[in-house]
mmCIF file of C-alpha atoms (C1' of nucleotides) in Angstrom:
data_model
loop_
_atom_site.group_PDB
_atom_site.id
_atom_site.type_symbol
_atom_site.label_atom_id
_atom_site.label_comp_id
_atom_site.label_asym_id
_atom_site.label_seq_id
_atom_site.Cartn_x
_atom_site.Cartn_y
_atom_site.Cartn_z
ATOM 1 C CA MET S 270 -0.296 -0.113 -0.301
ATOM 2 C CA ASN S 271 2.820 2.144 -0.340
ATOM 3 C CA ALA S 272 2.229 2.935 -3.452
ATOM 4 C CA THR S 273 2.472 6.282 -3.995
ATOM 5 C CA PRO S 274 5.749 7.537 -6.179
ATOM 6 C CA VAL S 275 6.669 10.159 -3.442
ATOM 7 C CA PRO S 276 8.660 13.010 -5.222
ATOM 8 C CA PRO S 277 11.593 14.565 -4.000
ATOM 9 C CA ARG S 278 11.100 16.474 -0.904
ATOM 10 C CA ALA S 279 13.132 19.757 -0.187
ATOM 11 C CA VAL S 280 14.530 19.606 3.054
ATOM 12 C CA LEU S 281 13.385 22.534 5.653
ATOM 13 C CA SER S 282 16.444 24.491 6.935
ATOM 14 C CA GLU S 283 17.044 23.647 10.557
ATOM 15 C CA PRO S 284 15.087 27.256 11.769
ATOM 16 C CA ALA S 285 12.677 25.830 9.857
ATOM 17 C CA GLN S 286 12.196 23.201 11.352
ATOM 18 C CA ASP S 287 12.338 24.574 14.866
ATOM 19 C CA ARG S 288 9.486 27.138 13.804
ATOM 20 C CA VAL S 289 7.354 24.022 12.806
ATOM 21 C CA PHE S 290 8.032 21.954 15.751
ATOM 22 C CA ALA S 291 7.280 25.068 18.147
ATOM 23 C CA ALA S 292 4.262 25.760 16.286
ATOM 24 C CA LEU S 293 2.963 22.454 17.082
ATOM 25 C CA ALA S 294 3.740 22.809 20.710
ATOM 26 C CA ASN S 295 0.661 24.263 21.767
ATOM 27 C CA GLY S 296 -2.781 22.910 21.665
ATOM 28 C CA THR S 297 -4.416 25.277 20.373
ATOM 29 C CA ARG S 298 -2.545 25.884 17.356
ATOM 30 C CA ARG S 299 -2.875 21.606 16.885
ATOM 31 C CA GLU S 300 -6.930 22.132 17.252
ATOM 32 C CA VAL S 301 -6.692 24.763 14.432
ATOM 33 C CA LEU S 302 -4.911 22.968 12.002
ATOM 34 C CA CYS S 303 -7.687 19.529 13.458
ATOM 35 C CA LEU S 304 -10.379 21.970 12.449
ATOM 36 C CA LEU S 305 -9.352 22.946 9.200
ATOM 37 C CA ARG S 306 -7.969 19.037 8.691
ATOM 38 C CA ASP S 307 -11.648 17.789 9.300
ATOM 39 C CA GLY S 308 -13.736 21.036 8.343
ATOM 40 C CA GLY S 309 -11.888 22.375 5.430
ATOM 41 C CA PRO S 310 -10.530 25.854 4.993
ATOM 42 C CA GLN S 311 -12.525 28.165 7.162
ATOM 43 C CA PRO S 312 -13.089 31.783 7.899
ATOM 44 C CA VAL S 313 -11.166 32.998 11.791
ATOM 45 C CA GLN S 314 -14.176 33.825 12.852
ATOM 46 C CA ARG S 315 -15.415 29.772 12.498
ATOM 47 C CA LEU S 316 -12.245 29.027 13.969
ATOM 48 C CA ALA S 317 -12.742 31.399 16.889
ATOM 49 C CA GLU S 318 -16.084 29.797 18.074
ATOM 50 C CA HIS S 319 -14.296 26.442 19.323
ATOM 51 C CA PHE S 320 -11.588 28.452 21.737
ATOM 52 C CA ALA S 321 -12.648 30.755 24.874
ATOM 53 C CA MET S 322 -9.386 32.894 23.931
ATOM 54 C CA SER S 323 -9.890 36.404 22.847
ATOM 55 C CA ARG S 324 -10.057 36.601 18.806
ATOM 56 C CA PRO S 325 -6.756 38.483 18.731
ATOM 57 C CA SER S 326 -5.164 36.079 20.503
ATOM 58 C CA LEU S 327 -6.191 33.529 17.764
ATOM 59 C CA SER S 328 -5.147 35.788 14.908
ATOM 60 C CA GLU S 329 -1.596 35.549 17.058
ATOM 61 C CA HIS S 330 -1.447 31.670 16.965
ATOM 62 C CA LEU S 331 -2.412 31.897 13.026
ATOM 63 C CA LYS S 332 0.278 34.042 12.700
ATOM 64 C CA VAL S 333 2.326 31.354 14.307
ATOM 65 C CA LEU S 334 1.017 28.787 12.218
ATOM 66 C CA ARG S 335 2.004 30.955 8.314
ATOM 67 C CA GLN S 336 5.332 31.646 9.508
ATOM 68 C CA ALA S 337 5.271 27.631 10.123
ATOM 69 C CA GLY S 338 4.205 27.294 6.653
ATOM 70 C CA LEU S 339 1.308 25.344 8.356
ATOM 71 C CA VAL S 340 -1.603 27.553 7.061
ATOM 72 C CA SER S 341 -1.695 30.081 4.443
ATOM 73 C CA GLU S 342 -4.712 32.494 4.403
ATOM 74 C CA GLN S 343 -6.802 33.506 1.043
ATOM 75 C CA ARG S 344 -9.079 37.029 1.002
ATOM 76 C CA ALA S 345 -12.751 36.719 0.517
ATOM 77 C CA GLY S 346 -14.010 40.134 0.679
ATOM 78 C CA ARG S 347 -13.446 41.302 4.448
ATOM 79 C CA GLN S 348 -12.976 37.599 5.571
ATOM 80 C CA ARG S 349 -10.138 35.672 5.532
ATOM 81 C CA ILE S 350 -10.050 31.770 4.525
ATOM 82 C CA TYR S 351 -7.561 29.654 6.262
ATOM 83 C CA ARG S 352 -5.907 26.257 4.622
ATOM 84 C CA LEU S 353 -4.304 23.941 6.138
ATOM 85 C CA GLU S 354 -0.728 23.275 4.452
ATOM 86 C CA ALA S 355 0.479 19.945 5.246
ATOM 87 C CA ALA S 356 3.767 20.005 3.534
ATOM 88 C CA PRO S 357 5.841 20.479 7.095
ATOM 89 C CA LEU S 358 4.178 17.994 8.647
ATOM 90 C CA GLY S 359 5.192 15.563 5.634
ATOM 91 C CA GLU S 360 8.459 16.937 6.473
ATOM 92 C CA VAL S 361 8.142 16.034 10.182
ATOM 93 C CA GLN S 362 6.975 12.477 9.086
ATOM 94 C CA ASP S 363 10.477 12.240 7.421
ATOM 95 C CA TRP S 364 12.486 13.341 10.073
ATOM 96 C CA LEU S 365 10.754 10.972 12.314
ATOM 97 C CA GLY S 366 11.409 7.984 10.109
ATOM 98 C CA PRO S 367 14.879 7.366 11.337
ATOM 99 C CA TYR S 368 13.753 6.764 14.668
ATOM 100 C CA GLU S 369 10.718 4.184 13.735
ATOM 101 C CA ARG S 370 12.631 1.237 14.295
ATOM 102 C CA PHE S 371 13.478 2.158 17.726
ATOM 103 C CA TRP S 372 10.059 2.739 18.845
ATOM 104 C CA ARG S 373 9.068 -0.269 17.055
ATOM 105 C CA ALA S 374 11.304 -2.371 18.960
ATOM 106 C CA LYS S 375 10.270 -0.491 22.163
ATOM 107 C CA LEU S 376 6.662 -1.427 21.593
ATOM 108 C CA ALA S 377 6.999 -5.015 20.830
ATOM 109 C CA SER S 378 9.306 -5.987 23.540
ATOM 110 C CA LEU S 379 6.187 -3.507 25.971
ATOM 111 C CA GLY S 380 3.831 -5.445 24.061
ATOM 112 C CA GLU S 381 5.093 -8.507 25.287
ATOM 113 C CA LEU S 382 5.353 -7.893 29.062
ATOM 114 C CA LEU S 383 2.293 -6.206 28.931
ATOM 115 C CA ASP S 384 0.720 -9.060 28.102
ATOM 116 C CA ARG S 385 2.466 -10.896 30.937
ATOM 117 C CA LEU S 386 0.944 -9.047 33.705
ATOM 118 C CA PRO S 387 -2.639 -8.937 35.445
ATOM 119 C CA ASP S 388 -3.578 -5.349 35.168
ATOM 120 C CA ASP S 389 -2.691 -2.289 33.500
ATOM 121 C CA PRO S 390 -1.253 0.552 36.441
ATOM 122 C CA ASP S 391 -2.555 3.388 34.566
ATOM 123 C CA ALA S 392 -0.060 5.660 33.867
ATOM 124 C CA PRO S 393 1.760 7.069 36.686
ATOM 125 C CA ASP S 394 1.389 10.298 35.217
ATOM 126 C CA ASP S 395 5.231 11.654 35.514
ATOM 127 C CA GLU S 396 4.271 15.248 36.659
ATOM 128 C CA ALA S 397 7.529 16.939 38.180
ATOM 129 C CA GLN S 398 8.722 19.958 38.962
ATOM 130 C CA MET N 156 6.368 -6.329 5.768
ATOM 131 C CA ASN N 157 3.810 -5.426 8.065
ATOM 132 C CA ALA N 158 3.536 -7.851 10.713
ATOM 133 C CA THR N 159 4.056 -6.116 13.853
ATOM 134 C CA PRO N 160 1.355 -6.687 16.515
ATOM 135 C CA VAL N 161 1.041 -2.582 17.528
ATOM 136 C CA PRO N 162 -0.330 -2.488 20.815
ATOM 137 C CA PRO N 163 -2.108 -0.132 22.025
ATOM 138 C CA ARG N 164 -0.415 2.961 22.684
ATOM 139 C CA ALA N 165 -1.314 5.282 25.528
ATOM 140 C CA VAL N 166 -2.337 8.412 24.245
ATOM 141 C CA LEU N 167 -0.216 11.481 25.680
ATOM 142 C CA SER N 168 -2.421 14.181 27.585
ATOM 143 C CA GLU N 169 -1.894 17.584 25.982
ATOM 144 C CA PRO N 170 0.271 19.165 27.954
ATOM 145 C CA ALA N 171 2.356 16.197 27.827
ATOM 146 C CA GLN N 172 2.199 16.608 24.175
ATOM 147 C CA ASP N 173 3.216 19.968 24.400
ATOM 148 C CA ARG N 174 6.532 19.055 25.937
ATOM 149 C CA VAL N 175 7.187 16.664 23.417
ATOM 150 C CA PHE N 176 6.688 19.256 20.341
ATOM 151 C CA ALA N 177 8.509 21.781 22.624
ATOM 152 C CA ALA N 178 11.527 19.563 23.171
ATOM 153 C CA LEU N 179 11.758 19.083 19.511
ATOM 154 C CA ALA N 180 11.482 22.672 18.826
ATOM 155 C CA ASN N 181 15.262 22.945 19.137
ATOM 156 C CA GLY N 182 17.976 21.978 16.469
ATOM 157 C CA THR N 183 20.600 20.822 19.709
ATOM 158 C CA ARG N 184 17.682 18.883 21.280
ATOM 159 C CA ARG N 185 17.082 17.136 17.657
ATOM 160 C CA GLU N 186 20.762 16.530 17.374
ATOM 161 C CA VAL N 187 20.967 14.935 20.840
ATOM 162 C CA LEU N 188 18.504 12.402 19.689
ATOM 163 C CA CYS N 189 19.938 11.559 16.090
ATOM 164 C CA LEU N 190 23.019 11.498 18.182
ATOM 165 C CA LEU N 191 21.779 8.832 20.615
ATOM 166 C CA ARG N 192 19.800 7.160 18.073
ATOM 167 C CA ASP N 193 22.978 6.622 15.729
ATOM 168 C CA GLY N 194 25.986 6.152 18.338
ATOM 169 C CA GLY N 195 23.519 4.261 20.905
ATOM 170 C CA PRO N 196 23.474 5.146 25.123
ATOM 171 C CA GLN N 197 26.581 7.274 25.888
ATOM 172 C CA PRO N 198 27.105 9.775 28.839
ATOM 173 C CA VAL N 199 27.206 13.299 29.084
ATOM 174 C CA GLN N 200 30.729 14.134 28.100
ATOM 175 C CA ARG N 201 30.559 12.588 24.857
ATOM 176 C CA LEU N 202 27.417 14.531 23.835
ATOM 177 C CA ALA N 203 29.252 17.480 24.769
ATOM 178 C CA GLU N 204 32.110 16.843 22.440
ATOM 179 C CA HIS N 205 29.422 18.111 19.583
ATOM 180 C CA PHE N 206 28.161 20.931 20.500
ATOM 181 C CA ALA N 207 30.201 24.609 21.165
ATOM 182 C CA MET N 208 28.202 25.654 23.880
ATOM 183 C CA SER N 209 28.890 24.950 27.835
ATOM 184 C CA ARG N 210 27.936 21.545 29.317
ATOM 185 C CA PRO N 211 25.363 22.942 31.746
ATOM 186 C CA SER N 212 23.353 24.058 28.995
ATOM 187 C CA LEU N 213 23.358 20.444 27.512
ATOM 188 C CA SER N 214 22.358 19.526 30.946
ATOM 189 C CA GLU N 215 19.156 21.950 30.623
ATOM 190 C CA HIS N 216 18.741 20.303 27.206
ATOM 191 C CA LEU N 217 19.058 17.068 28.496
ATOM 192 C CA LYS N 218 16.243 18.019 31.188
ATOM 193 C CA VAL N 219 14.155 19.141 28.643
ATOM 194 C CA LEU N 220 14.021 15.754 26.717
ATOM 195 C CA ARG N 221 13.913 13.513 30.110
ATOM 196 C CA GLN N 222 10.832 15.586 30.802
ATOM 197 C CA ALA N 223 9.491 14.884 27.979
ATOM 198 C CA GLY N 224 10.299 11.211 27.837
ATOM 199 C CA LEU N 225 12.548 11.463 25.091
ATOM 200 C CA VAL N 226 15.843 9.563 26.856
ATOM 201 C CA SER N 227 16.404 8.256 29.735
ATOM 202 C CA GLU N 228 19.562 8.494 32.201
ATOM 203 C CA GLN N 229 21.162 5.142 34.199
ATOM 204 C CA ARG N 230 23.607 5.981 36.586
ATOM 205 C CA ALA N 231 27.199 4.477 36.204
ATOM 206 C CA GLY N 232 29.388 5.909 38.610
ATOM 207 C CA ARG N 233 30.164 9.406 38.149
ATOM 208 C CA GLN N 234 28.607 9.196 34.579
ATOM 209 C CA ARG N 235 25.243 9.125 33.218
ATOM 210 C CA ILE N 236 24.403 7.061 30.476
ATOM 211 C CA TYR N 237 21.804 8.574 28.639
ATOM 212 C CA ARG N 238 19.292 6.530 26.359
ATOM 213 C CA LEU N 239 16.779 7.166 23.791
ATOM 214 C CA GLU N 240 13.025 6.231 24.540
ATOM 215 C CA ALA N 241 11.373 6.990 20.870
ATOM 216 C CA ALA N 242 7.839 6.035 22.781
ATOM 217 C CA PRO N 243 6.843 9.895 22.272
ATOM 218 C CA LEU N 244 8.055 10.164 18.904
ATOM 219 C CA GLY N 245 5.795 6.739 17.981
ATOM 220 C CA GLU N 246 2.866 9.121 19.672
ATOM 221 C CA VAL N 247 3.988 11.997 17.307
ATOM 222 C CA GLN N 248 3.554 9.657 14.391
ATOM 223 C CA ASP N 249 0.479 8.333 15.507
ATOM 224 C CA TRP N 250 -0.767 12.303 15.588
ATOM 225 C CA LEU N 251 0.682 12.768 12.370
ATOM 226 C CA GLY N 252 -1.642 9.691 10.497
ATOM 227 C CA PRO N 253 -4.678 12.049 10.268
ATOM 228 C CA TYR N 254 -3.113 14.625 7.819
ATOM 229 C CA GLU N 255 -1.018 12.193 5.703
ATOM 230 C CA ARG N 256 -3.073 12.040 2.886
ATOM 231 C CA PHE N 257 -3.148 15.700 2.812
ATOM 232 C CA TRP N 258 0.615 16.346 2.357
ATOM 233 C CA ARG N 259 0.175 13.594 -0.126
ATOM 234 C CA ALA N 260 -2.465 15.432 -2.172
ATOM 235 C CA LYS N 261 -0.301 18.455 -1.953
ATOM 236 C CA LEU N 262 2.837 16.768 -2.931
ATOM 237 C CA ALA N 263 1.335 14.966 -6.004
ATOM 238 C CA SER N 264 -0.108 18.266 -7.618
ATOM 239 C CA LEU N 265 2.925 20.302 -6.440
ATOM 240 C CA GLY N 266 5.360 17.818 -7.847
ATOM 241 C CA GLU N 267 3.874 17.762 -11.376
ATOM 242 C CA LEU N 268 4.110 21.911 -10.704
ATOM 243 C CA LEU N 269 7.354 22.146 -9.747
ATOM 244 C CA ASP N 270 8.745 19.189 -12.468
ATOM 245 C CA ARG N 271 7.356 22.551 -15.355
ATOM 246 C CA LEU N 272 9.444 25.478 -13.463
ATOM 247 C CA PRO N 273 13.018 26.243 -13.701
ATOM 248 C CA ASP N 274 13.535 26.968 -10.078
ATOM 249 C CA ASP N 275 12.445 27.925 -6.894
ATOM 250 C CA PRO N 276 11.162 31.339 -5.826
ATOM 251 C CA ASP N 277 10.957 30.449 -2.016
ATOM 252 C CA ALA N 278 7.513 31.351 -2.022
ATOM 253 C CA PRO N 279 5.594 33.751 0.709
ATOM 254 C CA ASP N 280 3.101 30.948 -0.757
ATOM 255 C CA ASP N 281 0.434 32.824 -1.704
ATOM 256 C CA GLU N 282 -1.969 31.237 -4.385
ATOM 257 C CA ALA N 283 -3.943 33.423 -6.886
ATOM 258 C CA GLN N 284 -6.907 32.254 -8.289
ATOM 259 C "C1'" DT G 163 41.988 11.816 52.669
ATOM 260 C "C1'" DT G 164 42.585 15.139 49.072
ATOM 261 C "C1'" DG G 165 42.342 16.194 44.411
ATOM 262 C "C1'" DA G 166 40.459 15.819 40.304
ATOM 263 C "C1'" DC G 167 36.168 14.126 37.429
ATOM 264 C "C1'" DG G 168 31.251 13.725 35.977
ATOM 265 C "C1'" DC G 169 27.355 15.574 35.762
ATOM 266 C "C1'" DG G 170 23.229 18.580 37.887
ATOM 267 C "C1'" DT G 171 20.857 22.549 40.088
ATOM 268 C "C1'" DA G 172 21.250 28.077 41.339
ATOM 269 C "C1'" DG G 173 20.800 32.302 39.855
ATOM 270 C "C1'" DG G 174 20.665 36.026 36.350
ATOM 271 C "C1'" DG G 175 19.808 38.726 32.005
ATOM 272 C "C1'" DA G 176 18.513 39.120 27.226
ATOM 273 C "C1'" DA G 177 14.931 37.355 24.446
ATOM 274 C "C1'" DT G 178 10.114 35.293 23.105
ATOM 275 C "C1'" DC G 179 5.978 33.599 24.181
ATOM 276 C "C1'" DT G 180 1.041 33.858 25.378
ATOM 277 C "C1'" DC G 181 -2.541 36.163 26.896
ATOM 278 C "C1'" DC G 182 -5.183 40.522 27.395
ATOM 279 C "C1'" DT G 183 -7.245 45.382 25.401
ATOM 280 C "C1'" DA G 184 -7.234 49.191 22.425
ATOM 281 C "C1'" DC G 185 -7.096 50.716 18.301
ATOM 282 C "C1'" DG G 186 -6.396 50.426 12.713
ATOM 283 C "C1'" DT G 187 -8.210 49.051 8.068
ATOM 284 C "C1'" DA G 188 -11.032 47.309 4.662
ATOM 285 C "C1'" DT G 189 -15.226 45.249 3.253
ATOM 286 C "C1'" DC G 190 -20.115 45.105 3.543
ATOM 287 C "C1'" DG G 191 -24.920 46.628 3.689
ATOM 288 C "C1'" DT G 192 -27.905 50.733 4.254
ATOM 289 C "C1'" DA O 9 -21.744 58.785 3.527
ATOM 290 C "C1'" DC O 10 -22.600 55.876 7.778
ATOM 291 C "C1'" DG O 11 -22.359 51.841 11.125
ATOM 292 C "C1'" DA O 12 -21.558 47.353 11.603
ATOM 293 C "C1'" DT O 13 -18.361 43.489 10.845
ATOM 294 C "C1'" DA O 14 -13.980 40.531 10.103
ATOM 295 C "C1'" DC O 15 -9.177 40.978 10.807
ATOM 296 C "C1'" DG O 16 -4.996 42.402 12.277
ATOM 297 C "C1'" DT O 17 -1.257 45.305 14.682
ATOM 298 C "C1'" DA O 18 0.664 47.715 19.279
ATOM 299 C "C1'" DG O 19 1.387 47.660 23.339
ATOM 300 C "C1'" DG O 20 1.589 45.222 28.005
ATOM 301 C "C1'" DA O 21 1.936 41.927 31.683
ATOM 302 C "C1'" DG O 22 3.835 37.630 33.240
ATOM 303 C "C1'" DA O 23 6.201 33.534 32.254
ATOM 304 C "C1'" DT O 24 8.728 30.385 29.920
ATOM 305 C "C1'" DT O 25 13.087 29.483 27.423
ATOM 306 C "C1'" DC O 26 18.351 29.786 26.497
ATOM 307 C "C1'" DC O 27 22.972 30.864 27.009
ATOM 308 C "C1'" DC O 28 25.819 31.494 30.400
ATOM 309 C "C1'" DT O 29 29.079 31.667 35.599
ATOM 310 C "C1'" DA O 30 29.212 29.687 40.065
ATOM 311 C "C1'" DC O 31 29.137 25.892 42.897
ATOM 312 C "C1'" DG O 32 27.489 21.491 45.283
ATOM 313 C "C1'" DC O 33 27.059 16.397 45.302
ATOM 314 C "C1'" DG O 34 28.997 12.034 44.230
ATOM 315 C "C1'" DT O 35 32.523 8.544 42.584
ATOM 316 C "C1'" DC O 36 37.573 7.456 41.183
ATOM 317 C "C1'" DA O 37 42.592 7.570 41.567
ATOM 318 C "C1'" DA O 38 46.966 7.902 44.738
#
DNA sequence: TTGACGCGTAGGGAATCTCCTACGTATCGT
DNA sequence: ACGATACGTAGGAGATTCCCTACGCGTCAA
């Protein structure tokens, strides 16, 4: 099922990678991406309905997403339609590639381990600091 | 070869996701992960050889990675051996899943487009319509 | 024991983030 | 023209990041 002939992908510069990961390091912004993914391109107004924060604050989040290349905007009358731009996420995927075998290995042994335990000591939630 | 029987994966809480992405939003920390991936578990000293910054600063970065669950430490004499813990990266992969079809679609049409263009005008990425 | 080594933490300074309210700008309806 | 709407930006407060130097603590070697 891997038949897609993935075209060569421009590698993000280091600061660009920083911006993408930093943009993703915020629940509000991840939620925006999710809304655009599931709801298609939307004006700010409609996105804002889903959040408790002020609309200008949401605008700032959109700016961060724009600078990371994760969304694009298109003006339509007095609205600005935001659209998901998933290419940088593809680069994140590429970046993850070389690590994949590690978590697969870990999950395999962990899976066996869990199969042997009687119950599941649900996540100790290691909250330090 | 998709025979791996992937065990159920605990979903990271929102703040935990924040910590993982934030930890990845720094070139030094991504480089540390790469060193641990390619060089196996290593003491801080050996990691520090690759960076220009002070060793205490590197220690801080290791702390961030630890709090994100991306590395673990094991004491050995007066050394502390750091090891890659890739499980959170697996959760990042899971998070990416629902977006995959978007960048695949985009890359398909973009690939065709790029094949036609002479060079890459590091776009402000506004699409006319 | 004494001293060197390996590493973490304390504390501080500059920059950045995340939220707010106030305001500016462009567009739409009347 | 006018006010209402949709959105961005300015500016500021408080928290956090990222680097530094100084120092504390445990371990090894002599």
